Short mmCIF file of N, CA and C in Angstrom, two decimals:
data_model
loop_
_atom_site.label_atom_id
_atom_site.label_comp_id
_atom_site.label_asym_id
_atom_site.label_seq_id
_atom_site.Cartn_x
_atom_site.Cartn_y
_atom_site.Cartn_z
N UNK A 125 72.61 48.79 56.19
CA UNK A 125 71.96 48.28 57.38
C UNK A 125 70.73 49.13 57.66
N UNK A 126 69.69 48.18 58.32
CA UNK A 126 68.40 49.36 58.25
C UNK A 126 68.27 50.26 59.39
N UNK A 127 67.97 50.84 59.50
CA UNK A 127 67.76 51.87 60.83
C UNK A 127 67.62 51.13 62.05
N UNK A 128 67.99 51.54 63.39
CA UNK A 128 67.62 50.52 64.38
C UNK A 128 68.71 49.58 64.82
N UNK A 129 69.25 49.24 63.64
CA UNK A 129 69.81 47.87 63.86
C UNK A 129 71.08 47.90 64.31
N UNK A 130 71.54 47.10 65.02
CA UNK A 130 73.27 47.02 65.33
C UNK A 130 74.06 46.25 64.68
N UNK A 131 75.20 45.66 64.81
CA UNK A 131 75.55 45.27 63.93
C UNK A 131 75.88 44.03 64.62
N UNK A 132 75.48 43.59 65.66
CA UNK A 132 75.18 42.45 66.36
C UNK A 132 74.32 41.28 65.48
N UNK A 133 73.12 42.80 65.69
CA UNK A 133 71.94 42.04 65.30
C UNK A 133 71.50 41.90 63.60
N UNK A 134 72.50 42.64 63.10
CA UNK A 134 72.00 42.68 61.56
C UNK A 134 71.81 41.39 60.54
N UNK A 135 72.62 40.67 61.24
CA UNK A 135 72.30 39.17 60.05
C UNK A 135 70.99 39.11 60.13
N UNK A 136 69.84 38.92 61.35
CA UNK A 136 67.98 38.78 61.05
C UNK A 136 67.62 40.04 61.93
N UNK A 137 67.92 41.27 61.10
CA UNK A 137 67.70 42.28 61.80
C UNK A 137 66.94 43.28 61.12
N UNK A 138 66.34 42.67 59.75
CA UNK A 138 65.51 42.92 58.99
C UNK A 138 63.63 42.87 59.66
N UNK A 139 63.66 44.01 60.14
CA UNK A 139 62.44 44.05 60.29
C UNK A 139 61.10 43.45 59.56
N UNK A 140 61.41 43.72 58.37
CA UNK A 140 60.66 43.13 57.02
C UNK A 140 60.19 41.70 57.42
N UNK A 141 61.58 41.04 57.28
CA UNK A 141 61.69 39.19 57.74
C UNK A 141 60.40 38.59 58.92
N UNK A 142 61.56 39.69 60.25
CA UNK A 142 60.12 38.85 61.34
C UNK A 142 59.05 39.75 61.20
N UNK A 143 58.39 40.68 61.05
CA UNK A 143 56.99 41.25 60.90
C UNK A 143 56.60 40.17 60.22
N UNK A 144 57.02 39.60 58.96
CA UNK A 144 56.37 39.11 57.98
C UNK A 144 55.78 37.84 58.87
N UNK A 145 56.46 37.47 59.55
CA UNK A 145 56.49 35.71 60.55
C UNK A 145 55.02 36.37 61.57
N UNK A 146 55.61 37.56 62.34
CA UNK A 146 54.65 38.12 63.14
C UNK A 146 53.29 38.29 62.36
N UNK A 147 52.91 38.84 61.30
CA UNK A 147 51.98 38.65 60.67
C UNK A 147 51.23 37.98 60.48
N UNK A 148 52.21 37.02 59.55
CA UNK A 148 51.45 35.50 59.63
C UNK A 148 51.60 34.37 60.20
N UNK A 149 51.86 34.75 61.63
CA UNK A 149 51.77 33.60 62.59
C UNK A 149 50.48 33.26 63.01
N UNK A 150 50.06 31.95 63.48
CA UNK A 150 48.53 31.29 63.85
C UNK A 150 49.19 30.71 64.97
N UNK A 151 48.17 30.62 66.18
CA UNK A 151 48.55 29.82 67.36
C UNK A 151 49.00 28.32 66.99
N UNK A 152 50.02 28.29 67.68
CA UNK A 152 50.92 26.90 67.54
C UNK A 152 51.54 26.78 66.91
N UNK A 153 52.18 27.72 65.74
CA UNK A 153 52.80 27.09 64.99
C UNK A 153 54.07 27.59 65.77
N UNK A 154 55.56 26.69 64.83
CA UNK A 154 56.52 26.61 65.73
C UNK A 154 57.72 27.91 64.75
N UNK A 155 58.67 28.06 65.27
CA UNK A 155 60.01 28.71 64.88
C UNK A 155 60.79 28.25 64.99
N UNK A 156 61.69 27.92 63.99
CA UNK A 156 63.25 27.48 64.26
C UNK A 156 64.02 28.25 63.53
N UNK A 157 65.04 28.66 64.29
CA UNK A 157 66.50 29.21 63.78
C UNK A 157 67.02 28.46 63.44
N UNK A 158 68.10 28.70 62.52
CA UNK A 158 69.24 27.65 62.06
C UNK A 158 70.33 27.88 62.58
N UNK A 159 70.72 29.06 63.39
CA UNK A 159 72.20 29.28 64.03
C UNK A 159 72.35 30.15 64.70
N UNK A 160 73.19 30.04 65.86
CA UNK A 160 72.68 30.72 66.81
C UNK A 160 73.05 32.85 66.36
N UNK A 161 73.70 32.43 65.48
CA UNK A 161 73.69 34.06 64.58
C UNK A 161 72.82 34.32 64.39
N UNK A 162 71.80 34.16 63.86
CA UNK A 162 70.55 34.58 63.38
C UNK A 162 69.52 34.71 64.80
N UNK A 163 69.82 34.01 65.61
CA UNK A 163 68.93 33.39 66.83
C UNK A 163 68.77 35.01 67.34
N UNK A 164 69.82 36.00 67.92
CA UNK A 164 69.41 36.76 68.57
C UNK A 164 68.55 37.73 68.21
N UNK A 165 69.13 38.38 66.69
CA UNK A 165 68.20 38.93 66.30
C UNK A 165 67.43 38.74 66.10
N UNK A 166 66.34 37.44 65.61
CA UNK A 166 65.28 36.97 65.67
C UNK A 166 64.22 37.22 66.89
N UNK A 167 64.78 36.81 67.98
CA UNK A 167 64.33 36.77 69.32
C UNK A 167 64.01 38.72 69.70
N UNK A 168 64.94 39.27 69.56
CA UNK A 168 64.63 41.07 68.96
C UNK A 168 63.75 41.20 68.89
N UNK A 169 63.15 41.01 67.76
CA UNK A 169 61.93 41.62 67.13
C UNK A 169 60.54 40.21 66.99
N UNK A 170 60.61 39.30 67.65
CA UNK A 170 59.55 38.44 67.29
C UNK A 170 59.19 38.48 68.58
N UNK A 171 57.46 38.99 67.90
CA UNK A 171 55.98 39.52 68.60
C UNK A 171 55.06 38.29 68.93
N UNK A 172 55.78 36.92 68.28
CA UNK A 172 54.91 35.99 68.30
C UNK A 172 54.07 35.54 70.02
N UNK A 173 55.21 35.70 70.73
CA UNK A 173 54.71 35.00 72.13
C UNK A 173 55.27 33.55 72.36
N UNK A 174 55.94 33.01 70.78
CA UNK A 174 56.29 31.76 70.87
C UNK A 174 57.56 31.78 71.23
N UNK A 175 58.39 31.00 71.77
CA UNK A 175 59.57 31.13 71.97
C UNK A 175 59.92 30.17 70.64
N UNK A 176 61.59 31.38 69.57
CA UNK A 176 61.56 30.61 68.40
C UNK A 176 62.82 29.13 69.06
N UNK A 177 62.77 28.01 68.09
CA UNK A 177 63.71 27.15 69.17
C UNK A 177 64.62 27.43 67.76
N UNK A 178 65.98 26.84 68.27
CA UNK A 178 67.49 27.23 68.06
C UNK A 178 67.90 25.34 67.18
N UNK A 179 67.91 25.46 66.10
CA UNK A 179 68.45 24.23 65.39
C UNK A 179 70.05 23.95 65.51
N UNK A 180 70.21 22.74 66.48
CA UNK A 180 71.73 22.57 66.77
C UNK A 180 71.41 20.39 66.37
N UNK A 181 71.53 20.50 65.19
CA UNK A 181 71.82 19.11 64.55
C UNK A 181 72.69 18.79 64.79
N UNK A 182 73.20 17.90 65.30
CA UNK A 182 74.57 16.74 65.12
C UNK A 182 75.75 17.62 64.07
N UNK A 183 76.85 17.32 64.43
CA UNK A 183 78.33 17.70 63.00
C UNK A 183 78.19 16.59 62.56
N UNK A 184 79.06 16.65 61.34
CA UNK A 184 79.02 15.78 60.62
C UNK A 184 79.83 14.52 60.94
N UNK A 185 80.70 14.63 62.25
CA UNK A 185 81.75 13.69 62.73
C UNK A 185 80.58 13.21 63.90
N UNK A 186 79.55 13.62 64.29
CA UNK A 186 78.39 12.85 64.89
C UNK A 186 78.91 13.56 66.24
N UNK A 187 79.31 14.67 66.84
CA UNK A 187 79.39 15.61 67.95
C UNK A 187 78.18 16.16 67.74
N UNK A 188 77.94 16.61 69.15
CA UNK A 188 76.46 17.66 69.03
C UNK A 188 76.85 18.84 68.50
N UNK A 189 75.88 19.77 67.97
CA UNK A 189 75.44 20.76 67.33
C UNK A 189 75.20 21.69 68.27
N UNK A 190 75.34 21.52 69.47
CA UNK A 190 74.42 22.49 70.21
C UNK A 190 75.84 23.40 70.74
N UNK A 191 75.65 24.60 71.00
CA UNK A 191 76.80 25.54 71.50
C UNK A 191 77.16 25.34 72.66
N UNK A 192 78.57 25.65 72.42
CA UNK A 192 79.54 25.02 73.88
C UNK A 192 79.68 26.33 75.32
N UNK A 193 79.87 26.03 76.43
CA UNK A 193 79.85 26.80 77.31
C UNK A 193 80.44 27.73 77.40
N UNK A 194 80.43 28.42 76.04
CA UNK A 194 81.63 29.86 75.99
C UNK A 194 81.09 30.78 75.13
N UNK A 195 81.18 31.81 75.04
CA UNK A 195 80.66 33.30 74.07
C UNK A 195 79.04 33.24 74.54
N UNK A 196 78.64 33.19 73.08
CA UNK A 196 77.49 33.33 72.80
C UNK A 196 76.84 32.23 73.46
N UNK A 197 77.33 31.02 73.81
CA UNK A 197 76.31 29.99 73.58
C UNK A 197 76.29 29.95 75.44
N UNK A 198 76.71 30.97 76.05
CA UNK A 198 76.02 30.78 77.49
C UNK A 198 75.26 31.82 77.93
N UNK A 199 74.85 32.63 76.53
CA UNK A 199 73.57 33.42 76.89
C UNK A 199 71.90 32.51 76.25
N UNK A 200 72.62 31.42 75.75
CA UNK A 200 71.27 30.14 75.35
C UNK A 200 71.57 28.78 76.85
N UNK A 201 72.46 28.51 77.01
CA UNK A 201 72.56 27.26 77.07
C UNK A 201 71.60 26.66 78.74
N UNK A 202 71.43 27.68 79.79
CA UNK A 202 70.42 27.60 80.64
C UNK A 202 68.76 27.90 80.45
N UNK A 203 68.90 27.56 78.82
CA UNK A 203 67.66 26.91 78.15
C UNK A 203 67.25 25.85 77.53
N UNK A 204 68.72 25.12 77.18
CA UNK A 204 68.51 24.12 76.51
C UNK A 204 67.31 23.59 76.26
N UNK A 205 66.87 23.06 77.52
CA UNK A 205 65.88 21.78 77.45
C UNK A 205 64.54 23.06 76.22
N UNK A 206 64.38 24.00 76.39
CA UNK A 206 63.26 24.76 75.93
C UNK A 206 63.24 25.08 74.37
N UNK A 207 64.65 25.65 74.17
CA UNK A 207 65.09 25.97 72.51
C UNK A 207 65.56 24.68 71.88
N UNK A 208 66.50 24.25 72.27
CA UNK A 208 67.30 23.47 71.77
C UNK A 208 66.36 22.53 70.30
N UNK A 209 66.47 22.38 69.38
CA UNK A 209 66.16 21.80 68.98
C UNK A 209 67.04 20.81 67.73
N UNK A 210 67.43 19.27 68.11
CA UNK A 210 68.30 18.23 67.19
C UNK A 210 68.15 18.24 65.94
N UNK A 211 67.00 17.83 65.75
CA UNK A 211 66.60 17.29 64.47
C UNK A 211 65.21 17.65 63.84
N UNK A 212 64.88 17.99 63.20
CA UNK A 212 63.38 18.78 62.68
C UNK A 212 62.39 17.62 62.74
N UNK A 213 62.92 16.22 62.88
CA UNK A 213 61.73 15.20 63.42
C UNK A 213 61.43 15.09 64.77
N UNK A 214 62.06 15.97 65.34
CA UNK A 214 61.96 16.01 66.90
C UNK A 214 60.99 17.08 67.26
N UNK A 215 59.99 17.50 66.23
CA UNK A 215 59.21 18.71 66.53
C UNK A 215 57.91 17.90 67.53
N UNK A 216 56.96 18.64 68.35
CA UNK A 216 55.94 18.09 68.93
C UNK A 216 55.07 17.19 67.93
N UNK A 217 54.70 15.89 67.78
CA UNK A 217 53.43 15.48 67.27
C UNK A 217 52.44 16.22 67.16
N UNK A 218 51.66 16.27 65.78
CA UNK A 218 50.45 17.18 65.98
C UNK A 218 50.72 18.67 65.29
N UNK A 219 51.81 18.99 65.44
CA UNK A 219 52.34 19.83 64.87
C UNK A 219 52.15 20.41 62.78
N UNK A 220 51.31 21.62 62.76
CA UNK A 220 50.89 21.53 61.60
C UNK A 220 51.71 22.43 60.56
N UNK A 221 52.49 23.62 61.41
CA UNK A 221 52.78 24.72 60.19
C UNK A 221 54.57 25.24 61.31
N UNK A 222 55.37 25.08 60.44
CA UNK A 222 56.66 25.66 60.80
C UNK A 222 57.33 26.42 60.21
N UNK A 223 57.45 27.67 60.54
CA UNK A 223 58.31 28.55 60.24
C UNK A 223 60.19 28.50 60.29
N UNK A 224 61.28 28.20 59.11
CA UNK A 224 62.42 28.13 59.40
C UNK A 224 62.58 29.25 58.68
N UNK A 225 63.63 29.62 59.71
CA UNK A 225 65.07 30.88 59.68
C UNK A 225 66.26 30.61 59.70
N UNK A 226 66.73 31.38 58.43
CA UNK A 226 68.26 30.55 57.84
C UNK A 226 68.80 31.63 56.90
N UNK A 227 69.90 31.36 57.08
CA UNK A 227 70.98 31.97 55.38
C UNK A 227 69.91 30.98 53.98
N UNK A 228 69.91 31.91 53.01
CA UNK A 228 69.37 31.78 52.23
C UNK A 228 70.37 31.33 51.09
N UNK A 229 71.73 31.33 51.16
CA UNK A 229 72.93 31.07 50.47
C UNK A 229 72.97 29.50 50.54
N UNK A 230 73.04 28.33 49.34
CA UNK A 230 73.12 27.28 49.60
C UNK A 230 74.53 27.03 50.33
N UNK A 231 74.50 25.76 51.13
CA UNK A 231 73.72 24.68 51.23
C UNK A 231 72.61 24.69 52.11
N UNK A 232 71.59 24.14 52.13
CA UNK A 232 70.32 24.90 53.11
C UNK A 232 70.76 23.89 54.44
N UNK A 233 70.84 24.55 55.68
CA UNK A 233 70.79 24.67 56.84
C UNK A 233 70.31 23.82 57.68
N UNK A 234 68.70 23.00 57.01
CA UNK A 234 68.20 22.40 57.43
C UNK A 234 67.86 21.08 56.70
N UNK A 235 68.73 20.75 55.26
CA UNK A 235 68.11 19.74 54.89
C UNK A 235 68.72 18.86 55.40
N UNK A 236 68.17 17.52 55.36
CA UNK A 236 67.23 17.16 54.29
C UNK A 236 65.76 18.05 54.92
N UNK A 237 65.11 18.44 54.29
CA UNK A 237 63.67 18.68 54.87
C UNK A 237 62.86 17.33 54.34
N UNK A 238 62.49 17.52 55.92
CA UNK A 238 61.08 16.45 56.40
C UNK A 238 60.26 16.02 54.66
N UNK A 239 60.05 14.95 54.03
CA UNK A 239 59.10 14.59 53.30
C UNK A 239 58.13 14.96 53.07
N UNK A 240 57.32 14.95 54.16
CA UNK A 240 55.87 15.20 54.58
C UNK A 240 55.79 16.34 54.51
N UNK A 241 56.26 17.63 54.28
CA UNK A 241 56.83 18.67 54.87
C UNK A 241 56.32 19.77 53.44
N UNK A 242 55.25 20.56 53.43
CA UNK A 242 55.18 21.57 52.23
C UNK A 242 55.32 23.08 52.17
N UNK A 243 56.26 22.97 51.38
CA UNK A 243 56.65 24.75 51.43
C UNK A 243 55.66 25.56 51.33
N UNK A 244 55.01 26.13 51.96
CA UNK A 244 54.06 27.04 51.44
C UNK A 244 54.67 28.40 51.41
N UNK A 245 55.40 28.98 51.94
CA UNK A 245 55.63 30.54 51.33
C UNK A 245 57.37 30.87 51.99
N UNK A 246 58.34 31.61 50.68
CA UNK A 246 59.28 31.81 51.05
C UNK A 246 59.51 33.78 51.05
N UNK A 247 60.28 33.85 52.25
CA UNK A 247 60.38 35.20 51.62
C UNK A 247 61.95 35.38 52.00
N UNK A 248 62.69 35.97 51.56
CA UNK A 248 64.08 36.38 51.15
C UNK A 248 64.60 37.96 51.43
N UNK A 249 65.41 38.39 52.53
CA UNK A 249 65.64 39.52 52.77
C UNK A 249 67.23 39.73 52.78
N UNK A 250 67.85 40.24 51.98
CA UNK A 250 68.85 40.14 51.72
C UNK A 250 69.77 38.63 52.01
N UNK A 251 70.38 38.72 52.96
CA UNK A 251 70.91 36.73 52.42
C UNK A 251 70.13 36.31 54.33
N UNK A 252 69.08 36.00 54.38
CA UNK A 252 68.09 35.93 55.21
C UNK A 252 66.81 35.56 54.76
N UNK A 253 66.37 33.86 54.96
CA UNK A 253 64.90 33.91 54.42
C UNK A 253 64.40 33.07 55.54
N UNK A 254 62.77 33.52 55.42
CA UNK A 254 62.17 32.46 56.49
C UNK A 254 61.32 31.85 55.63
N UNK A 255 61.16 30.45 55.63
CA UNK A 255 60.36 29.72 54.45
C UNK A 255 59.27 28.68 55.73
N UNK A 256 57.92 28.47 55.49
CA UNK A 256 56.60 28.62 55.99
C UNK A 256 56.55 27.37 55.36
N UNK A 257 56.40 26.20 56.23
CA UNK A 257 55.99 24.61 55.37
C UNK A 257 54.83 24.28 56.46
N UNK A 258 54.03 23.26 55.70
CA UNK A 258 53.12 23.14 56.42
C UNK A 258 53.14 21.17 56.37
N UNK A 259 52.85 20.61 57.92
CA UNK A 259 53.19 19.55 57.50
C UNK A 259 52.22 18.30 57.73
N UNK A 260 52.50 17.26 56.87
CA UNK A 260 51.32 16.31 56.33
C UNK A 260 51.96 15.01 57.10
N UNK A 261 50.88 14.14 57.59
CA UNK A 261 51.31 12.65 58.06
C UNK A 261 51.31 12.72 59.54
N UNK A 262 50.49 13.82 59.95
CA UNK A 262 51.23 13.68 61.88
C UNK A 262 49.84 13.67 62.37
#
């Protein structure tokens, strides 16, 4: 574990990871987590100014995704309307470059990914990657 870190926060507690986002962030672009594990530490260390939003897709029995009024999920859930985010087609129109944060271990987190949707840069920090798509058709 790297210096700093707790063991709360160690799943995206890789400094490396968000500097890298902080770095190369440009106004507007967006953040999404894939779970709310990763979510806190993320929120830690990201310099962006953006608030990153929290990916809670549908289960597969068609229940929401989003965390229930207990543990962890009622230090998010009097945000909903702000993080919450369903479905990666639910991003703002207009919208050009998105940053996702996820386990890097298949199955990926967020597919299917968007069509329109181009990877431009992945980076990988132990089982932690944030992959940089930039997107076409909006």
């Amino acid at each position: 574990m790297q210096a700093g870190c707790s063991v709360i926060a160690s799943p995206c507690c890789s400094i490396n990871l968000v500097n890298y986002v902080n770095e190369n962030y440009q106004a507007n672009d967006r953040i999404v987590v894939s779970d709310l594990f990763w979510y806190f530490g993320y929120v830690y260390y990201n310099k962006t100014g953006s608030v990153p939003l929290l990916y809670t897709p549908p289960q597969a029995n068609g229940a929401s995704g989003r965390p229930g009024n207990y543990g962890f999920g009622t230090l998010v859930n009097n945000e909903a309307d702000k993080i919450y985010l369903d479905s990666l087609e639910k991003l703002p129109v207009g919208q050009t470059r998105v940053w996702l944060v996820s386990n890097s271990a298949p199955p990926d987190d967020f597919a299917p990914i968007p069509n329109n949707w181009n990877k431009v840069s992945t980076l990988k920090v132990g089982d932690t990657q944030v992959r940089l798509y930039t997107l076409g058709g909006q």
